[in-house]
Short mmCIF file of C-alpha atoms and ligand atoms in Angstrom, two decimals:
data_model
loop_
_atom_site.label_atom_id
_atom_site.label_comp_id
_atom_site.label_asym_id
_atom_site.label_seq_id
_atom_site.Cartn_x
_atom_site.Cartn_y
_atom_site.Cartn_z
CA MET A 1 -26.20 31.33 -24.69
CA GLU A 2 -24.40 28.64 -22.85
CA PHE A 3 -27.10 26.46 -21.07
CA GLN A 4 -26.29 24.87 -17.43
CA THR A 5 -27.79 21.32 -17.86
CA ILE A 6 -25.21 18.80 -18.79
CA ILE A 7 -26.99 16.26 -20.69
CA GLU A 8 -26.15 12.52 -21.32
CA PRO A 9 -24.28 12.87 -24.56
CA PHE A 10 -25.61 10.01 -26.19
CA ARG A 11 -29.30 8.47 -26.94
CA ILE A 12 -30.23 5.26 -26.16
CA LYS A 13 -30.49 2.24 -29.07
CA THR A 14 -30.43 -0.70 -26.85
CA VAL A 15 -32.35 -1.37 -23.53
CA GLU A 16 -32.21 -3.67 -20.63
CA PRO A 17 -34.96 -3.50 -18.33
CA ILE A 18 -34.39 -3.29 -14.59
CA ARG A 19 -36.76 -5.05 -12.21
CA GLN A 20 -37.84 -3.22 -8.92
CA LEU A 21 -38.77 -5.78 -6.01
CA ASN A 22 -40.74 -4.91 -3.18
CA ARG A 23 -39.25 -4.31 0.01
CA GLU A 24 -40.35 -7.74 1.28
CA GLU A 25 -38.83 -9.41 -1.27
CA ARG A 26 -35.39 -7.49 -1.20
CA ILE A 27 -35.57 -8.50 2.62
CA GLU A 28 -36.09 -12.06 1.55
CA ALA A 29 -33.19 -11.75 -0.93
CA LEU A 30 -30.97 -10.47 1.84
CA ARG A 31 -31.81 -13.40 3.97
CA ASN A 32 -31.39 -16.01 1.32
CA ALA A 33 -27.68 -14.33 0.74
CA HIS A 34 -26.50 -14.08 4.37
CA TYR A 35 -26.59 -10.61 4.40
CA ASN A 36 -23.41 -10.20 1.35
CA LEU A 37 -24.42 -8.20 -1.48
CA PHE A 38 -22.02 -9.94 -3.62
CA ARG A 39 -24.34 -13.35 -2.82
CA VAL A 40 -27.50 -11.21 -4.40
CA LYS A 41 -28.68 -12.19 -7.98
CA ALA A 42 -28.15 -9.12 -10.38
CA GLU A 43 -31.36 -9.04 -11.52
CA ASP A 44 -32.96 -8.78 -7.92
CA ILE A 45 -30.89 -5.44 -8.11
CA LEU A 46 -32.65 -2.02 -9.13
CA ILE A 47 -29.41 0.23 -9.40
CA ASP A 48 -26.14 -1.81 -9.57
CA LEU A 49 -23.29 0.45 -8.29
CA LEU A 50 -21.13 -2.02 -6.96
CA THR A 51 -18.36 -1.59 -9.45
CA ASP A 52 -17.33 0.63 -12.54
CA SER A 53 -15.39 -2.31 -13.88
CA GLY A 54 -16.59 -3.93 -17.15
CA THR A 55 -20.01 -2.89 -16.47
CA GLY A 56 -20.32 0.17 -18.87
CA ALA A 57 -22.15 0.19 -21.93
CA MET A 58 -20.52 0.19 -25.51
CA SER A 59 -21.13 2.30 -28.47
CA SER A 60 -22.75 1.61 -31.73
CA GLU A 61 -19.29 2.04 -33.16
CA GLN A 62 -17.66 -0.32 -30.88
CA TRP A 63 -20.61 -2.94 -31.81
CA ALA A 64 -19.57 -2.46 -35.33
CA GLY A 65 -16.19 -2.95 -34.56
CA VAL A 66 -17.05 -6.13 -33.11
CA MET A 67 -18.46 -7.29 -36.23
CA ARG A 68 -15.60 -5.83 -38.56
CA ALA A 69 -12.94 -7.65 -36.14
CA ASP A 70 -10.33 -10.21 -37.45
CA GLU A 71 -10.09 -13.42 -35.45
CA SER A 72 -6.98 -14.66 -36.71
CA TYR A 73 -4.55 -16.35 -34.29
CA ALA A 74 -1.61 -14.50 -35.43
CA GLY A 75 -1.10 -11.03 -36.67
CA ALA A 76 -4.63 -10.25 -36.84
CA ARG A 77 -5.86 -6.93 -38.25
CA SER A 78 -7.46 -6.02 -35.06
CA PHE A 79 -4.16 -6.46 -33.05
CA TYR A 80 -2.59 -3.88 -35.30
CA ARG A 81 -5.60 -1.29 -34.64
CA PHE A 82 -5.30 -2.21 -30.90
CA ARG A 83 -1.56 -1.71 -30.91
CA ASP A 84 -1.91 1.62 -32.62
CA ALA A 85 -4.44 3.00 -30.43
CA VAL A 86 -2.17 2.40 -27.46
CA ARG A 87 0.93 3.55 -29.18
CA LYS A 88 -0.92 6.71 -30.13
CA ILE A 89 -2.29 7.71 -26.72
CA THR A 90 0.59 6.50 -24.58
CA GLY A 91 3.84 6.41 -26.68
CA PHE A 92 4.95 3.29 -25.41
CA LYS A 93 6.84 1.26 -27.73
CA HIS A 94 5.73 -2.41 -26.77
CA VAL A 95 2.12 -3.12 -26.09
CA LEU A 96 0.98 -6.53 -24.70
CA PRO A 97 -2.78 -7.52 -24.64
CA THR A 98 -3.96 -8.98 -21.53
CA HIS A 99 -7.55 -10.30 -20.49
CA GLN A 100 -7.33 -7.45 -17.74
CA GLY A 101 -5.52 -5.22 -15.67
CA ARG A 102 -4.28 -7.80 -13.07
CA ALA A 103 -2.91 -9.97 -15.89
CA ALA A 104 -0.66 -7.20 -16.93
CA GLU A 105 0.36 -6.40 -13.49
CA HIS A 106 1.15 -10.30 -12.64
CA ILE A 107 3.60 -10.53 -16.08
CA LEU A 108 5.26 -7.16 -15.20
CA PHE A 109 6.04 -7.99 -11.65
CA GLY A 110 6.69 -11.58 -12.29
CA ALA A 111 9.44 -10.08 -14.70
CA ALA A 112 10.71 -7.22 -12.70
CA VAL A 113 9.91 -7.53 -9.02
CA SER A 114 11.99 -10.07 -6.56
CA ALA A 115 11.51 -10.86 -2.84
CA GLY A 116 12.41 -8.47 -0.61
CA GLN A 117 12.05 -5.21 -2.94
CA ILE A 118 9.77 -2.45 -2.53
CA VAL A 119 7.31 -1.04 -5.13
CA PRO A 120 6.01 2.49 -3.74
CA ASN A 121 2.72 3.79 -5.14
CA ASN A 122 0.44 6.75 -4.15
CA THR A 123 -2.17 3.78 -3.16
CA HIS A 124 -1.83 0.37 -4.33
CA PHE A 125 -5.18 -1.03 -5.82
CA ASP A 126 -6.02 -4.56 -4.07
CA THR A 127 -4.90 -6.42 -7.25
CA THR A 128 -1.70 -4.55 -7.67
CA ARG A 129 -0.81 -4.89 -4.08
CA ALA A 130 -1.84 -8.93 -4.07
CA ASN A 131 0.46 -9.32 -7.19
CA ILE A 132 3.35 -7.63 -5.85
CA GLU A 133 3.02 -9.34 -2.46
CA ALA A 134 2.73 -12.68 -4.20
CA GLN A 135 6.45 -11.87 -5.37
CA SER A 136 7.13 -11.76 -1.45
CA ALA A 137 7.81 -7.96 -2.30
CA GLU A 138 6.54 -4.93 -0.34
CA ALA A 139 3.75 -2.61 -1.82
CA ARG A 140 4.38 0.47 -0.38
CA ASP A 141 1.48 3.38 0.00
CA LEU A 142 2.98 7.12 -0.18
CA PRO A 143 -0.33 8.92 -0.41
CA ILE A 144 -0.52 12.63 0.46
CA ALA A 145 -1.42 13.14 4.06
CA GLU A 146 -4.68 14.80 2.94
CA ALA A 147 -5.74 11.43 1.42
CA LEU A 148 -6.59 10.34 4.49
CA HIS A 149 -8.83 12.72 5.79
CA PRO A 150 -12.52 12.25 4.03
CA GLU A 151 -13.80 15.70 5.27
CA VAL A 152 -10.31 17.60 3.82
CA GLU A 153 -11.09 19.22 0.34
CA HIS A 154 -7.77 19.07 -2.31
CA PRO A 155 -7.99 19.32 -5.99
CA PHE A 156 -5.60 16.67 -6.35
CA LYS A 157 -6.00 14.46 -3.33
CA GLY A 158 -4.54 11.55 -5.30
CA ASN A 159 -1.09 12.62 -5.39
CA LEU A 160 1.92 10.95 -4.17
CA ASP A 161 3.96 12.23 -1.46
CA VAL A 162 7.16 13.41 -3.10
CA ALA A 163 9.12 13.77 0.09
CA ALA A 164 8.28 10.33 1.34
CA LEU A 165 9.29 9.03 -1.94
CA ALA A 166 12.58 10.86 -2.19
CA ASP A 167 13.04 9.28 1.63
CA THR A 168 12.41 5.91 0.50
CA LEU A 169 14.62 6.26 -2.62
CA GLU A 170 17.29 7.68 -0.60
CA SER A 171 17.37 5.00 1.65
CA GLU A 172 16.23 2.05 -0.07
CA GLY A 173 17.06 3.20 -3.60
CA GLY A 174 19.00 -0.24 -4.74
CA ASN A 175 15.86 -2.17 -3.37
CA VAL A 176 13.27 -0.28 -5.44
CA PRO A 177 12.53 -2.14 -8.98
CA MET A 178 9.95 0.18 -10.18
CA VAL A 179 7.73 3.01 -8.81
CA PHE A 180 4.01 3.21 -9.56
CA VAL A 181 1.51 5.98 -9.79
CA THR A 182 -2.45 5.21 -9.88
CA VAL A 183 -4.44 7.61 -12.23
CA THR A 184 -6.83 8.44 -10.68
CA ASN A 185 -6.34 6.96 -7.33
CA ASN A 186 -9.14 4.32 -6.89
CA SER A 187 -8.57 3.02 -3.49
CA GLY A 188 -8.18 6.74 -2.29
CA GLY A 189 -11.48 7.50 -3.36
CA GLY A 190 -11.31 8.09 -7.05
CA GLN A 191 -9.08 11.19 -6.65
CA PRO A 192 -7.13 12.75 -9.44
CA VAL A 193 -3.24 13.07 -9.51
CA SER A 194 -1.93 16.48 -11.06
CA MET A 195 0.44 16.89 -13.98
CA ALA A 196 3.06 18.56 -11.27
CA ASN A 197 2.86 15.52 -9.20
CA ILE A 198 3.47 13.32 -11.85
CA ARG A 199 6.45 15.33 -13.47
CA ALA A 200 8.02 15.49 -9.84
CA VAL A 201 7.78 11.55 -9.28
CA SER A 202 9.38 11.36 -12.81
CA GLU A 203 12.19 13.64 -12.18
CA LEU A 204 12.94 11.95 -8.82
CA CYS A 205 12.52 8.43 -10.57
CA ARG A 206 14.94 9.53 -13.37
CA HIS A 207 17.44 11.05 -11.07
CA HIS A 208 17.82 7.55 -9.18
CA GLY A 209 17.28 5.49 -12.51
CA ILE A 210 14.38 3.92 -11.63
CA PRO A 211 11.63 3.21 -13.96
CA LEU A 212 8.13 4.77 -13.53
CA PHE A 213 4.98 3.12 -14.44
CA LEU A 214 1.36 4.37 -14.31
CA ASP A 215 -1.50 2.40 -13.28
CA ALA A 216 -3.64 3.80 -15.95
CA CYS A 217 -7.02 2.46 -15.58
CA ARG A 218 -8.72 5.83 -15.37
CA PHE A 219 -5.98 7.80 -17.47
CA ALA A 220 -8.97 9.89 -19.14
CA GLU A 221 -10.99 10.67 -16.07
CA ASN A 222 -7.67 11.82 -14.60
CA SER A 223 -6.82 14.10 -17.67
CA TRP A 224 -10.24 15.63 -17.55
CA PHE A 225 -9.39 16.50 -13.80
CA ILE A 226 -6.23 18.16 -14.65
CA LYS A 227 -7.91 20.18 -17.76
CA GLN A 228 -10.66 21.32 -15.16
CA ARG A 229 -8.36 22.06 -12.21
CA GLU A 230 -4.49 22.40 -13.15
CA GLU A 231 -3.45 25.86 -14.47
CA GLY A 232 -2.13 25.83 -17.74
CA TYR A 233 -4.20 22.90 -19.06
CA GLY A 234 -7.56 24.58 -19.63
CA ASP A 235 -6.94 24.84 -23.42
CA LYS A 236 -5.65 21.48 -23.95
CA THR A 237 -7.50 18.43 -25.23
CA PRO A 238 -7.81 15.24 -22.99
CA LEU A 239 -5.67 13.43 -25.41
CA GLU A 240 -2.90 16.17 -25.23
CA ILE A 241 -3.16 15.88 -21.49
CA ALA A 242 -2.88 12.08 -21.53
CA LYS A 243 0.12 12.13 -23.95
CA GLU A 244 1.68 14.39 -21.60
CA MET A 245 1.25 12.25 -18.52
CA PHE A 246 2.48 9.10 -20.42
CA SER A 247 5.33 11.14 -21.35
CA TYR A 248 6.82 11.01 -17.81
CA ALA A 249 6.61 7.25 -17.72
CA ASP A 250 8.29 4.57 -18.83
CA GLY A 251 5.35 1.90 -19.18
CA CYS A 252 1.86 1.26 -17.90
CA THR A 253 -0.38 -1.24 -16.90
CA MET A 254 -4.34 -0.97 -17.87
CA SER A 255 -7.64 -2.47 -17.08
CA ALA A 256 -9.65 -1.74 -20.26
CA LYS A 257 -12.65 -2.47 -18.01
CA LYS A 258 -12.55 1.03 -17.03
CA ASP A 259 -11.21 4.02 -19.36
CA GLY A 260 -11.23 1.42 -22.16
CA LEU A 261 -15.09 1.41 -22.30
CA THR A 262 -15.13 -2.40 -22.72
CA ASN A 263 -16.41 -5.39 -20.60
CA ILE A 264 -13.21 -7.21 -20.67
CA GLY A 265 -9.69 -6.40 -21.71
CA GLY A 266 -6.39 -4.67 -20.71
CA PHE A 267 -2.70 -4.23 -21.38
CA LEU A 268 0.83 -3.62 -20.60
CA ALA A 269 2.68 -1.05 -22.74
CA LEU A 270 6.38 -0.37 -21.90
CA ASN A 271 9.39 0.99 -23.69
CA ASP A 272 12.26 -1.08 -22.37
CA ASP A 273 13.18 -3.82 -25.00
CA ASP A 274 14.59 -6.60 -22.90
CA LEU A 275 11.74 -6.45 -20.17
CA ALA A 276 9.16 -6.32 -22.95
CA HIS A 277 10.88 -9.61 -24.18
CA ASP A 278 10.72 -11.16 -20.89
CA CYS A 279 7.26 -10.30 -20.10
CA ARG A 280 5.86 -11.38 -23.87
CA ASP A 281 7.80 -14.70 -22.88
CA GLN A 282 5.35 -14.97 -19.92
CA LEU A 283 2.20 -13.55 -21.84
CA ILE A 284 2.56 -16.54 -24.09
CA LEU A 285 2.74 -18.94 -21.02
CA THR A 286 -0.18 -17.41 -19.19
CA GLU A 287 -2.32 -15.57 -21.81
CA GLY A 288 -1.91 -16.48 -25.33
CA PHE A 289 0.14 -15.47 -28.40
CA PRO A 290 1.54 -11.79 -28.49
CA THR A 291 -0.83 -10.51 -30.97
CA TYR A 292 -4.19 -11.38 -29.06
CA GLY A 293 -2.66 -11.81 -25.48
CA GLY A 294 -6.00 -12.75 -23.46
CA LEU A 295 -8.44 -11.43 -25.79
CA ALA A 296 -10.61 -12.27 -28.90
CA GLY A 297 -10.20 -10.14 -31.91
CA HIS A 298 -13.61 -8.18 -31.36
CA ASP A 299 -12.41 -7.40 -27.76
CA LEU A 300 -8.97 -5.81 -29.27
CA GLU A 301 -11.25 -3.90 -31.78
CA ALA A 302 -13.62 -2.71 -29.18
CA VAL A 303 -10.98 -1.40 -26.66
CA ALA A 304 -8.95 0.16 -29.77
CA LEU A 305 -12.34 2.36 -30.11
CA GLY A 306 -13.11 2.78 -26.58
CA LEU A 307 -9.75 4.56 -25.43
CA PHE A 308 -10.47 7.29 -27.78
CA GLU A 309 -14.18 7.41 -26.91
CA ALA A 310 -13.29 7.53 -23.27
CA LEU A 311 -11.31 10.75 -24.33
CA ASP A 312 -14.27 12.59 -25.83
CA GLU A 313 -14.86 15.79 -24.04
CA ALA A 314 -18.62 15.81 -24.05
CA TYR A 315 -18.32 12.21 -22.61
CA LEU A 316 -15.96 13.08 -19.70
CA ARG A 317 -18.08 16.24 -19.08
CA TYR A 318 -21.04 14.19 -18.61
CA ARG A 319 -19.08 11.36 -16.96
CA VAL A 320 -17.50 13.66 -14.07
CA ARG A 321 -20.42 16.17 -13.87
CA SER A 322 -22.62 12.98 -13.16
CA VAL A 323 -20.50 11.66 -10.21
CA ALA A 324 -20.20 15.53 -9.01
CA TYR A 325 -24.01 15.85 -9.07
CA PHE A 326 -24.78 13.01 -6.99
CA GLY A 327 -22.18 13.99 -4.38
CA ASP A 328 -23.19 17.82 -4.41
CA LYS A 329 -26.77 16.69 -3.64
CA LEU A 330 -25.73 14.28 -0.78
CA MET A 331 -23.55 16.78 0.94
CA ALA A 332 -26.35 19.46 0.46
CA ALA A 333 -28.41 16.77 2.46
CA GLY A 334 -26.01 16.86 5.06
CA ILE A 335 -24.70 13.35 4.17
CA PRO A 336 -20.75 12.86 5.33
CA ILE A 337 -18.78 11.79 2.04
CA VAL A 338 -15.33 11.77 1.07
CA ARG A 339 -14.49 15.03 -0.62
CA PRO A 340 -14.39 16.18 -3.22
CA PRO A 341 -16.15 13.78 -5.41
CA GLY A 342 -13.84 11.44 -7.32
CA GLY A 343 -14.09 10.50 -10.95
CA HIS A 344 -16.02 7.32 -10.81
CA ALA A 345 -17.68 6.83 -7.58
CA ILE A 346 -19.17 8.53 -4.22
CA TYR A 347 -18.00 7.21 -0.89
CA ILE A 348 -20.39 7.65 1.93
CA ASP A 349 -18.15 8.02 5.38
CA ALA A 350 -20.30 5.63 7.39
CA LYS A 351 -18.42 6.02 10.50
CA ALA A 352 -19.32 9.52 10.53
CA MET A 353 -22.85 8.73 9.76
CA LEU A 354 -23.37 5.67 12.11
CA PRO A 355 -21.45 6.72 15.21
CA HIS A 356 -23.48 4.42 17.30
CA ILE A 357 -21.92 1.09 15.25
CA PRO A 358 -18.55 0.14 16.67
CA PRO A 359 -15.99 -0.43 13.46
CA LEU A 360 -16.20 -4.40 14.24
CA GLU A 361 -19.81 -4.43 14.13
CA PHE A 362 -19.40 -3.24 10.31
CA PRO A 363 -20.89 0.17 9.90
CA ALA A 364 -20.18 0.73 6.39
CA TRP A 365 -21.23 -3.22 5.47
CA ALA A 366 -24.58 -2.51 7.63
CA LEU A 367 -25.39 0.66 5.55
CA SER A 368 -25.02 -1.01 2.11
CA VAL A 369 -27.20 -3.73 2.94
CA VAL A 370 -29.77 -1.09 4.22
CA LEU A 371 -29.35 0.72 1.02
CA TYR A 372 -30.31 -2.66 -0.64
CA ALA A 373 -33.26 -3.22 1.44
CA GLU A 374 -34.78 0.29 1.60
CA GLY A 375 -34.10 1.31 -2.30
CA GLY A 376 -32.93 -1.91 -4.20
CA VAL A 377 -29.30 -0.15 -4.75
CA ARG A 378 -26.05 -2.00 -4.65
CA SER A 379 -22.83 -0.47 -3.28
CA VAL A 380 -19.66 -1.95 -1.57
CA GLU A 381 -18.30 -1.90 1.53
CA ILE A 382 -14.86 -0.42 1.70
CA GLY A 383 -14.16 -0.98 5.48
CA SER A 384 -13.39 -3.78 8.23
CA VAL A 385 -15.24 -6.60 6.82
CA MET A 386 -13.06 -6.17 3.69
CA PHE A 387 -9.79 -5.35 5.41
CA GLY A 388 -10.07 -5.98 9.36
CA HIS A 389 -9.05 -9.55 9.19
CA GLN A 390 -5.50 -9.86 9.84
CA PRO A 391 -2.73 -12.62 8.74
CA ASP A 392 -2.34 -13.68 12.28
CA GLY A 393 -6.09 -14.00 12.69
CA SER A 394 -6.88 -11.23 14.78
CA GLU A 395 -9.20 -8.42 14.00
CA LYS A 396 -8.29 -4.47 13.56
CA PRO A 397 -10.67 -2.06 12.47
CA ALA A 398 -9.96 -0.82 9.00
CA PRO A 399 -8.66 2.99 8.85
CA MET A 400 -11.95 4.15 7.10
CA GLU A 401 -15.47 2.65 7.05
CA LEU A 402 -16.61 3.57 3.62
CA VAL A 403 -19.57 2.65 1.17
CA ARG A 404 -18.56 3.24 -2.37
CA LEU A 405 -21.37 3.65 -5.05
CA ALA A 406 -19.29 3.25 -8.27
CA PHE A 407 -20.84 4.45 -11.44
CA PRO A 408 -20.77 2.24 -14.82
CA ARG A 409 -20.24 4.13 -17.93
CA ARG A 410 -22.60 5.51 -20.18
CA VAL A 411 -25.25 3.29 -18.19
CA TYR A 412 -27.45 5.35 -15.70
CA THR A 413 -29.20 8.72 -16.43
CA GLN A 414 -29.97 11.62 -13.91
CA SER A 415 -33.31 10.52 -13.03
CA HIS A 416 -31.50 7.31 -11.85
CA VAL A 417 -29.29 9.66 -9.81
CA ASP A 418 -32.17 11.74 -8.69
CA TYR A 419 -33.91 8.47 -7.26
CA LEU A 420 -30.33 7.29 -5.62
CA CYS A 421 -30.54 10.72 -3.86
CA GLU A 422 -33.78 10.05 -2.21
CA VAL A 423 -32.95 6.55 -1.29
CA VAL A 424 -29.83 7.65 0.46
CA ALA A 425 -31.58 10.83 2.14
CA HIS A 426 -34.32 8.11 3.32
CA VAL A 427 -31.74 5.66 4.94
CA ASN A 428 -29.92 8.66 6.54
CA ASP A 429 -32.99 9.67 8.22
CA LEU A 430 -33.53 6.05 9.76
CA ARG A 431 -30.04 6.00 10.73
CA SER A 432 -30.25 5.67 14.35
CA ARG A 433 -32.51 2.64 13.80
CA ILE A 434 -29.56 0.60 11.88
CA ARG A 435 -27.85 -1.89 13.65
CA GLY A 436 -24.39 -3.74 13.09
CA LEU A 437 -23.64 -7.19 12.15
CA VAL A 438 -21.66 -10.12 12.93
CA ILE A 439 -19.70 -12.51 10.75
CA VAL A 440 -21.15 -16.05 11.07
CA GLU A 441 -18.78 -17.93 8.37
CA ALA A 442 -15.85 -16.52 6.18
CA PRO A 443 -12.79 -17.48 4.41
CA PRO A 444 -9.40 -16.26 6.02
CA THR A 445 -8.58 -14.28 2.74
CA LEU A 446 -10.90 -11.61 0.49
CA ARG A 447 -13.45 -12.79 3.31
CA HIS A 448 -15.97 -10.04 1.73
CA PHE A 449 -16.83 -11.50 -1.36
CA THR A 450 -18.33 -14.82 0.17
CA ALA A 451 -18.71 -14.07 3.91
CA LYS A 452 -22.16 -14.98 5.55
CA LEU A 453 -23.46 -12.25 7.85
CA LYS A 454 -26.11 -11.67 10.23
CA PRO A 455 -27.72 -8.40 11.72
CA LEU A 456 -27.11 -8.33 15.26
CA GLY A 457 -30.67 -8.48 17.31
CA GLY A 458 -32.17 -10.29 14.75
CA ALA A 459 -33.08 -7.39 12.14
CA LEU A 460 -31.49 -4.87 10.11
CA LEU A 461 -33.45 -2.06 11.96
CA ALA A 462 -33.99 -1.67 15.43
CA SER A 463 -37.74 -0.71 15.85
C1 PLP B 501 -9.55 -2.53 -11.59
C2 PLP B 501 -8.39 -1.99 -11.04
C3 PLP B 501 -7.17 -3.08 -11.50
C4 PLP B 501 -7.13 -4.43 -11.67
O1 PLP B 501 -7.79 -4.40 -13.25
P1 PLP B 501 -8.61 -5.71 -13.81
O2 PLP B 501 -9.15 -5.62 -14.94
O3 PLP B 501 -9.94 -5.66 -12.49
O4 PLP B 501 -7.96 -6.93 -13.14
C5 PLP B 501 -5.72 -2.32 -10.98
N1 PLP B 501 -5.65 -1.16 -10.68
C6 PLP B 501 -6.68 -0.29 -10.71
C7 PLP B 501 -6.66 1.14 -10.16
C8 PLP B 501 -7.90 -0.54 -10.97
O5 PLP B 501 -8.97 0.30 -10.87
#
């Protein structure tokens, strides 16, 4: 008998209480936070879906590893466990621990990318883009066309547009120091990349003699999607699939705060001896000695264990299924979301839900704020507050107005998700009363973190 209910494949040993404020208290908290959820205290949030980065729960084995760890400055036992774990999964020769993903990016691009060069990717994550632009180089996004249409279904909507890459390498080959593929495609909705796509990109890169790197933050979730959706992979283990993915690349950057199942950590791994040498010099300058990088021994130990726990089939089935369960319920309730559900988050299409709010009155921001006011849920706007401000000071609507609800790993249960569905459905019923907002004060860059806003007409909801 195969039972249909997919349960959380763990039991709970430590609990952290969460606190339910009433609606008035939440409205007050919002007012004090100038209608910016980044400014709300975490203890005033009931369900926090701001990010899946570094917010997961570690296992009893990881906590045991924390105690077993070796905190020696040089040559610690924990480093060798970490290195061997990364090597076993990725097959890359050199492993450089960093405090998180962006440090690995900064070191790699500092060593290998120079001004005026172009780094293609399916879609650059914002820190990847920022670290390339910091070298005065261009971060070029080449997603497949389907990626830009929330309502269009595609099993591998994270794929890189191979024809567009071929054109880029044909015309600019000498000016491309490396190609990136981000698995899963975070900025594109947590959508997976197929093995066939990675293989095709790899062949093209090898043909032009250009190294391929994976932005591997969600390598385990991507492996699971390949197992579920791609012909020929159903009988392979997630580890076998991950190994094959990495075999097509020359290196990777990784944030262990995602599929490393830890609260901090990351690494750069690569095969090229000379490049590794340069990167290691930089690592010592900005992160630490090469056998600990930016991490404590206990972090290295927790990552070494977490990378394999993230590849556990029962965990991945629960992980991807719980996000899809939420997405399916929202779709059944007629709520517009990016389809199909991605691996780590659900994205509500606020442009479709709130057509009465123009983009520069920030419909996705308004929706995220009302989700908190009504249900104590924290999400994040990916729209015109985040992307609308142009370098010349003007405002331009972002391509999409999305609200992302990202799931911390192993933290929330199905009843939390059922509650979320009720909150979103309730807010959807109120949608015609939701008002836009105006920015009162904001810094010129990365303004969404600190901007102060206020609702147009003085209240979040029209009466
Ligand atoms: C989180 C993330 C990064 C950056 O990692 P940090 O640990 O936050 O510095 C890079 N790329 C992708 C796809 C990510 O999701």
